[in-house]
Amino acid sequence: MLRPLNHLVRAGCASAPPSVAGPRIPLPAFARPLAALAKPRDPEKPLRPASPWILFLQDFRADQSTKLKAKEVLSEASKKWRGMQAGEKAKYEEPAQALKAKYSEAMKSYKESGKQDAWKRDPERPKKPLTPFFKFMEEQRAAAGNPKEVVEITKSAGLKWKSLSESEKSRYAAGWAEAKEKYAAELQAYKDSGKEAKWEKRVGITALKEKMQVRIASKARTQKAKDANKAKLQKAKAVEKAKKAKETEKAKKAKEAEKAKAKKAKEAEKVKKAKAAEKAKKAAVRSKAKAKAKV
């Protein structure tokens, strides 16, 4: 009845009730792609056992009498768990302790077998030689009497290293160039042998690289489409702007032509009126002269 809920643990179910574990904090946007492409888990690594809370939650979910909606289950289960007496919780704590002990033993065997290290790093891959500074660091750490001193030495190592004379540093630099050259040759031979590719395929790194390439290609296509759409919009805006400018210029010229036409018509009317006035004046003079002649 109290089987481990490893499938719930793998699915991301909290190992403690919500009130204890706290709310789930979503990953920031920039971290999601990295989390999605995390290195696969070693299938030989022992699965972490279910906690007392997870075992209780299994029973709570199995109890059909609750008739709760999925989103209400965790909240109600948490309330019930907090209200349980120590004796009631023992029903789940004792099996959980037994599972934990079994898991610890399995993990110990897993680590001692070298499988954990082999999953993290190919044992056949050449080891990078220590730089002069890290040789110095190793020596300082070895001389440390306790963990606190190691921390302090690590913090002050840079300053101590800078304070060393060139002759003192040469003791740590001896053989570094040769070791570096030898490592480069061994690493290239390791890669050329196909061992690196084989190990990466075994632990899932090859699949991750392929996924990353697919994502990069997809992102490039999306960006290309965005750029093309942006260029299209910019071109459309430029065409519209040019069209409006042309229409504005045309309207301006039409207005100027209308204005010039009105001015010309006004001047013509003015000339016409002046001629009419001159003609009337001459007629008056003639009429006056004619009347004077009769007298």
Coordinates of C-alpha atoms in Angstrom, one line a residue:
M1 CA 0.0 0.0 0.0
L2 CA 2.8 2.4 0.9
R3 CA 4.8 2.1 -2.3
P4 CA 7.2 4.9 -3.1
L5 CA 5.7 7.6 -5.3
N6 CA 8.9 8.0 -7.5
H7 CA 6.7 8.9 -10.4
L8 CA 5.4 11.9 -8.5
V9 CA 8.8 12.9 -7.3
R10 CA 10.1 12.8 -10.9
A11 CA 7.1 14.8 -12.1
G12 CA 8.1 17.6 -9.7
C13 CA 5.7 16.9 -6.8
A14 CA 6.8 18.7 -3.6
S15 CA 8.6 16.5 -1.0
A16 CA 6.8 18.4 1.7
P17 CA 3.3 19.8 2.1
P18 CA 2.7 23.3 0.5
S19 CA 2.8 25.0 3.9
V20 CA 6.3 23.6 4.6
A21 CA 7.8 23.6 1.1
G22 CA 6.6 27.0 0.2
P23 CA 5.1 28.2 -3.1
R24 CA 6.7 27.0 -6.3
I25 CA 8.8 29.8 -7.8
P26 CA 8.8 29.7 -11.7
L27 CA 12.1 29.8 -13.4
P28 CA 13.0 33.2 -15.0
A29 CA 12.4 33.3 -18.7
F30 CA 16.1 33.3 -19.6
A31 CA 16.7 30.1 -17.6
R32 CA 13.8 28.0 -19.1
P33 CA 15.7 26.9 -22.2
L34 CA 18.7 25.8 -20.1
A35 CA 16.4 23.9 -17.7
A36 CA 14.6 22.2 -20.6
L37 CA 18.0 21.1 -22.0
A38 CA 19.4 19.8 -18.7
K39 CA 21.7 16.7 -18.9
P40 CA 19.6 13.5 -18.7
R41 CA 19.6 11.6 -15.5
D42 CA 21.7 8.4 -15.2
P43 CA 19.1 5.6 -15.4
E44 CA 21.4 3.5 -13.1
K45 CA 21.3 6.2 -10.3
P46 CA 19.0 5.1 -7.5
L47 CA 15.7 7.0 -7.3
R48 CA 15.2 9.3 -4.3
P49 CA 12.6 7.7 -2.0
A50 CA 9.2 9.2 -1.2
S51 CA 9.0 11.3 1.9
P52 CA 6.3 10.7 4.6
W53 CA 4.3 13.5 3.1
I54 CA 4.4 11.9 -0.4
L55 CA 3.3 8.6 1.0
F56 CA 0.4 10.2 2.9
L57 CA -0.5 12.2 -0.3
Q58 CA -0.7 8.9 -2.2
D59 CA -3.2 7.5 0.2
F60 CA -5.1 10.8 0.3
R61 CA -5.4 10.8 -3.5
A62 CA -6.5 7.2 -3.5
D63 CA -9.3 7.9 -1.1
Q64 CA -12.3 8.5 -3.5
S65 CA -14.5 9.6 -0.6
T66 CA -12.9 13.1 -0.7
K67 CA -14.4 13.8 -4.2
L68 CA -12.1 16.8 -4.5
K69 CA -11.1 18.6 -7.7
A70 CA -7.5 18.1 -8.8
K71 CA -6.5 21.7 -7.8
E72 CA -8.0 21.3 -4.3
V73 CA -6.3 18.0 -3.4
L74 CA -2.9 19.5 -2.3
S75 CA -4.5 22.2 -0.2
E76 CA -6.9 19.8 1.6
A77 CA -4.2 17.2 2.0
S78 CA -1.8 19.8 3.5
K79 CA -4.5 20.8 6.0
K80 CA -5.1 17.2 7.0
W81 CA -1.4 16.5 7.3
R82 CA -0.8 19.4 9.6
G83 CA -3.7 18.4 11.9
M84 CA -2.4 14.8 12.2
Q85 CA -1.0 13.5 15.5
A86 CA 2.6 12.1 15.8
G87 CA 1.2 8.6 16.1
E88 CA -0.9 9.0 12.9
K89 CA 2.2 10.3 11.0
A90 CA 4.3 7.4 12.2
K91 CA 2.3 5.2 9.7
Y92 CA 4.1 7.1 7.0
E93 CA 7.3 8.1 8.7
E94 CA 8.5 4.6 9.5
P95 CA 8.2 3.2 6.0
A96 CA 9.8 6.4 4.7
Q97 CA 12.8 5.9 7.0
A98 CA 13.2 2.4 5.8
L99 CA 13.1 3.5 2.1
K100 CA 15.6 6.3 2.9
A101 CA 18.0 3.8 4.5
K102 CA 17.7 1.6 1.5
Y103 CA 18.2 4.5 -0.8
S104 CA 21.3 5.7 1.1
E105 CA 22.9 2.2 0.8
A106 CA 22.1 2.1 -2.9
M107 CA 23.6 5.5 -3.4
K108 CA 26.7 4.5 -1.5
S109 CA 27.1 1.5 -3.8
Y110 CA 26.4 3.6 -6.8
K111 CA 29.1 6.2 -5.9
E112 CA 31.7 3.6 -4.9
S113 CA 31.2 1.7 -8.2
G114 CA 32.5 4.8 -10.0
K115 CA 29.2 5.0 -12.1
Q116 CA 28.4 8.4 -10.8
D117 CA 31.8 9.8 -11.8
A118 CA 31.7 8.0 -15.1
W119 CA 28.3 9.7 -15.8
K120 CA 29.6 13.1 -15.0
R121 CA 32.9 12.8 -16.8
D122 CA 34.3 10.2 -19.2
P123 CA 37.0 8.3 -17.2
E124 CA 38.9 7.8 -20.5
R125 CA 39.1 11.6 -21.2
P126 CA 42.6 13.0 -20.5
K127 CA 42.8 15.1 -17.3
K128 CA 43.7 18.7 -17.8
P129 CA 47.0 19.5 -16.0
L130 CA 47.0 22.0 -13.1
T131 CA 48.1 25.5 -13.9
P132 CA 50.9 26.9 -11.7
F133 CA 48.4 28.9 -9.7
F134 CA 46.2 25.8 -9.0
K135 CA 49.4 23.8 -8.0
F136 CA 50.0 26.5 -5.5
M137 CA 46.3 26.4 -4.4
E138 CA 46.5 22.6 -3.9
E139 CA 49.6 23.0 -1.7
Q140 CA 47.9 25.7 0.4
R141 CA 44.8 23.6 0.8
A142 CA 46.7 20.5 1.8
A143 CA 48.4 22.6 4.6
A144 CA 45.0 23.8 5.9
G145 CA 44.0 22.3 9.2
N146 CA 40.2 22.6 8.9
P147 CA 37.5 23.6 6.4
K148 CA 37.4 27.2 7.7
E149 CA 41.0 27.6 6.9
V150 CA 40.4 26.1 3.4
V151 CA 37.8 28.8 2.7
E152 CA 40.0 31.5 4.0
I153 CA 43.0 30.3 1.9
T154 CA 40.8 30.1 -1.2
K155 CA 39.7 33.7 -0.7
S156 CA 43.2 35.0 -0.1
A157 CA 45.0 32.7 -2.6
G158 CA 45.0 35.3 -5.3
L159 CA 46.7 37.9 -3.1
K160 CA 49.2 35.4 -1.8
W161 CA 50.1 34.3 -5.4
K162 CA 50.6 37.9 -6.4
S163 CA 53.0 38.4 -3.5
L164 CA 55.3 35.5 -4.6
S165 CA 58.5 36.4 -6.4
E166 CA 59.1 35.1 -10.0
S167 CA 61.6 32.6 -8.6
E168 CA 59.1 31.3 -6.1
K169 CA 56.4 31.0 -8.9
S170 CA 58.9 29.1 -11.1
R171 CA 58.7 26.1 -8.8
Y172 CA 55.0 25.7 -9.6
A173 CA 55.4 26.6 -13.3
A174 CA 58.0 23.8 -13.8
G175 CA 56.9 21.4 -16.5
W176 CA 53.6 23.3 -17.1
A177 CA 54.3 24.1 -20.7
E178 CA 55.2 20.4 -21.5
A179 CA 52.2 19.1 -19.6
K180 CA 49.9 21.5 -21.4
E181 CA 51.3 20.4 -24.8
K182 CA 51.0 16.7 -23.9
Y183 CA 47.4 17.2 -22.7
A184 CA 46.5 18.9 -26.0
A185 CA 47.9 16.0 -28.0
E186 CA 46.2 13.4 -25.8
L187 CA 42.9 15.3 -25.9
Q188 CA 43.0 15.4 -29.7
A189 CA 43.8 11.7 -29.9
Y190 CA 40.9 11.0 -27.5
K191 CA 38.5 13.0 -29.7
D192 CA 39.8 11.5 -32.9
S193 CA 39.3 8.0 -31.5
G194 CA 35.6 8.5 -31.3
K195 CA 35.5 7.9 -27.5
E196 CA 34.2 11.4 -26.7
A197 CA 31.4 11.0 -29.2
K198 CA 30.5 7.6 -27.9
W199 CA 30.4 8.8 -24.2
E200 CA 28.4 11.9 -25.1
K201 CA 25.9 9.7 -26.9
R202 CA 25.7 7.3 -23.9
V203 CA 25.0 10.1 -21.4
G204 CA 22.6 12.0 -23.6
I205 CA 24.9 15.0 -24.5
T206 CA 24.6 14.3 -28.2
A207 CA 20.8 14.4 -28.0
L208 CA 21.1 17.7 -26.1
K209 CA 23.3 19.2 -28.8
E210 CA 20.9 18.1 -31.5
K211 CA 18.0 19.7 -29.6
M212 CA 20.0 22.8 -29.1
Q213 CA 20.8 22.9 -32.9
V214 CA 17.1 22.5 -33.6
R215 CA 16.3 25.3 -31.3
I216 CA 19.0 27.6 -32.7
A217 CA 17.8 26.8 -36.3
S218 CA 14.2 27.4 -35.2
K219 CA 15.1 30.7 -33.5
A220 CA 17.1 31.8 -36.6
R221 CA 14.1 31.1 -38.8
T222 CA 11.8 33.0 -36.5
Q223 CA 14.2 35.9 -36.4
K224 CA 14.5 35.8 -40.2
A225 CA 10.7 35.9 -40.5
K226 CA 10.6 38.8 -38.0
D227 CA 13.3 40.7 -39.9
A228 CA 11.5 40.1 -43.2
N229 CA 8.2 41.2 -41.8
K230 CA 9.8 44.3 -40.3
A231 CA 11.5 45.1 -43.6
K232 CA 8.1 44.7 -45.3
L233 CA 6.4 47.0 -42.9
Q234 CA 9.2 49.6 -43.2
K235 CA 8.9 49.4 -47.0
A236 CA 5.1 49.8 -46.8
K237 CA 5.5 52.8 -44.5
A238 CA 8.1 54.3 -46.8
V239 CA 5.8 53.8 -49.8
E240 CA 2.9 55.3 -47.9
K241 CA 5.1 58.2 -46.7
A242 CA 6.3 58.9 -50.3
K243 CA 2.7 58.7 -51.5
K244 CA 1.5 61.2 -48.9
A245 CA 4.5 63.5 -49.7
K246 CA 3.6 63.3 -53.4
E247 CA 0.0 64.1 -52.7
T248 CA 0.9 66.9 -50.3
E249 CA 3.3 68.4 -53.0
K250 CA 0.5 68.0 -55.7
A251 CA -2.0 69.8 -53.4
K252 CA 0.5 72.5 -52.6
K253 CA 1.2 73.1 -56.3
A254 CA -2.6 73.1 -57.1
K255 CA -3.2 75.6 -54.3
E256 CA -0.3 77.8 -55.6
A257 CA -1.7 77.6 -59.2
E258 CA -5.2 78.5 -57.9
K259 CA -3.8 81.4 -56.0
A260 CA -1.8 82.6 -59.1
K261 CA -4.9 82.2 -61.3
A262 CA -7.0 84.2 -58.8
K263 CA -4.3 86.9 -58.6
K264 CA -4.1 87.1 -62.4
A265 CA -7.9 87.3 -62.6
K266 CA -7.9 90.1 -60.0
E267 CA -5.2 92.0 -61.9
A268 CA -7.1 91.6 -65.2
E269 CA -10.3 92.9 -63.5
K270 CA -8.3 95.8 -62.2
V271 CA -6.9 96.6 -65.6
K272 CA -10.4 96.3 -67.1
K273 CA -11.8 98.7 -64.5
A274 CA -9.0 101.1 -65.1
K275 CA -9.6 101.0 -68.9
A276 CA -13.3 101.5 -68.4
A277 CA -12.7 104.5 -66.1
E278 CA -10.2 106.0 -68.6
K279 CA -12.8 105.5 -71.4
A280 CA -15.5 107.1 -69.3
K281 CA -13.2 110.0 -68.5
K282 CA -12.4 110.6 -72.1
A283 CA -16.0 110.5 -73.0
A284 CA -16.8 113.1 -70.3
V285 CA -14.1 115.3 -71.7
R286 CA -15.4 115.0 -75.2
S287 CA -18.9 115.7 -74.0
K288 CA -17.8 118.7 -72.1
A289 CA -15.8 120.0 -75.1
K290 CA -18.8 119.5 -77.4
A291 CA -21.1 121.4 -75.1
K292 CA -18.7 124.3 -74.9
A293 CA -18.4 124.4 -78.7
K294 CA -22.2 124.9 -79.0
V295 CA -22.2 127.9 -76.7

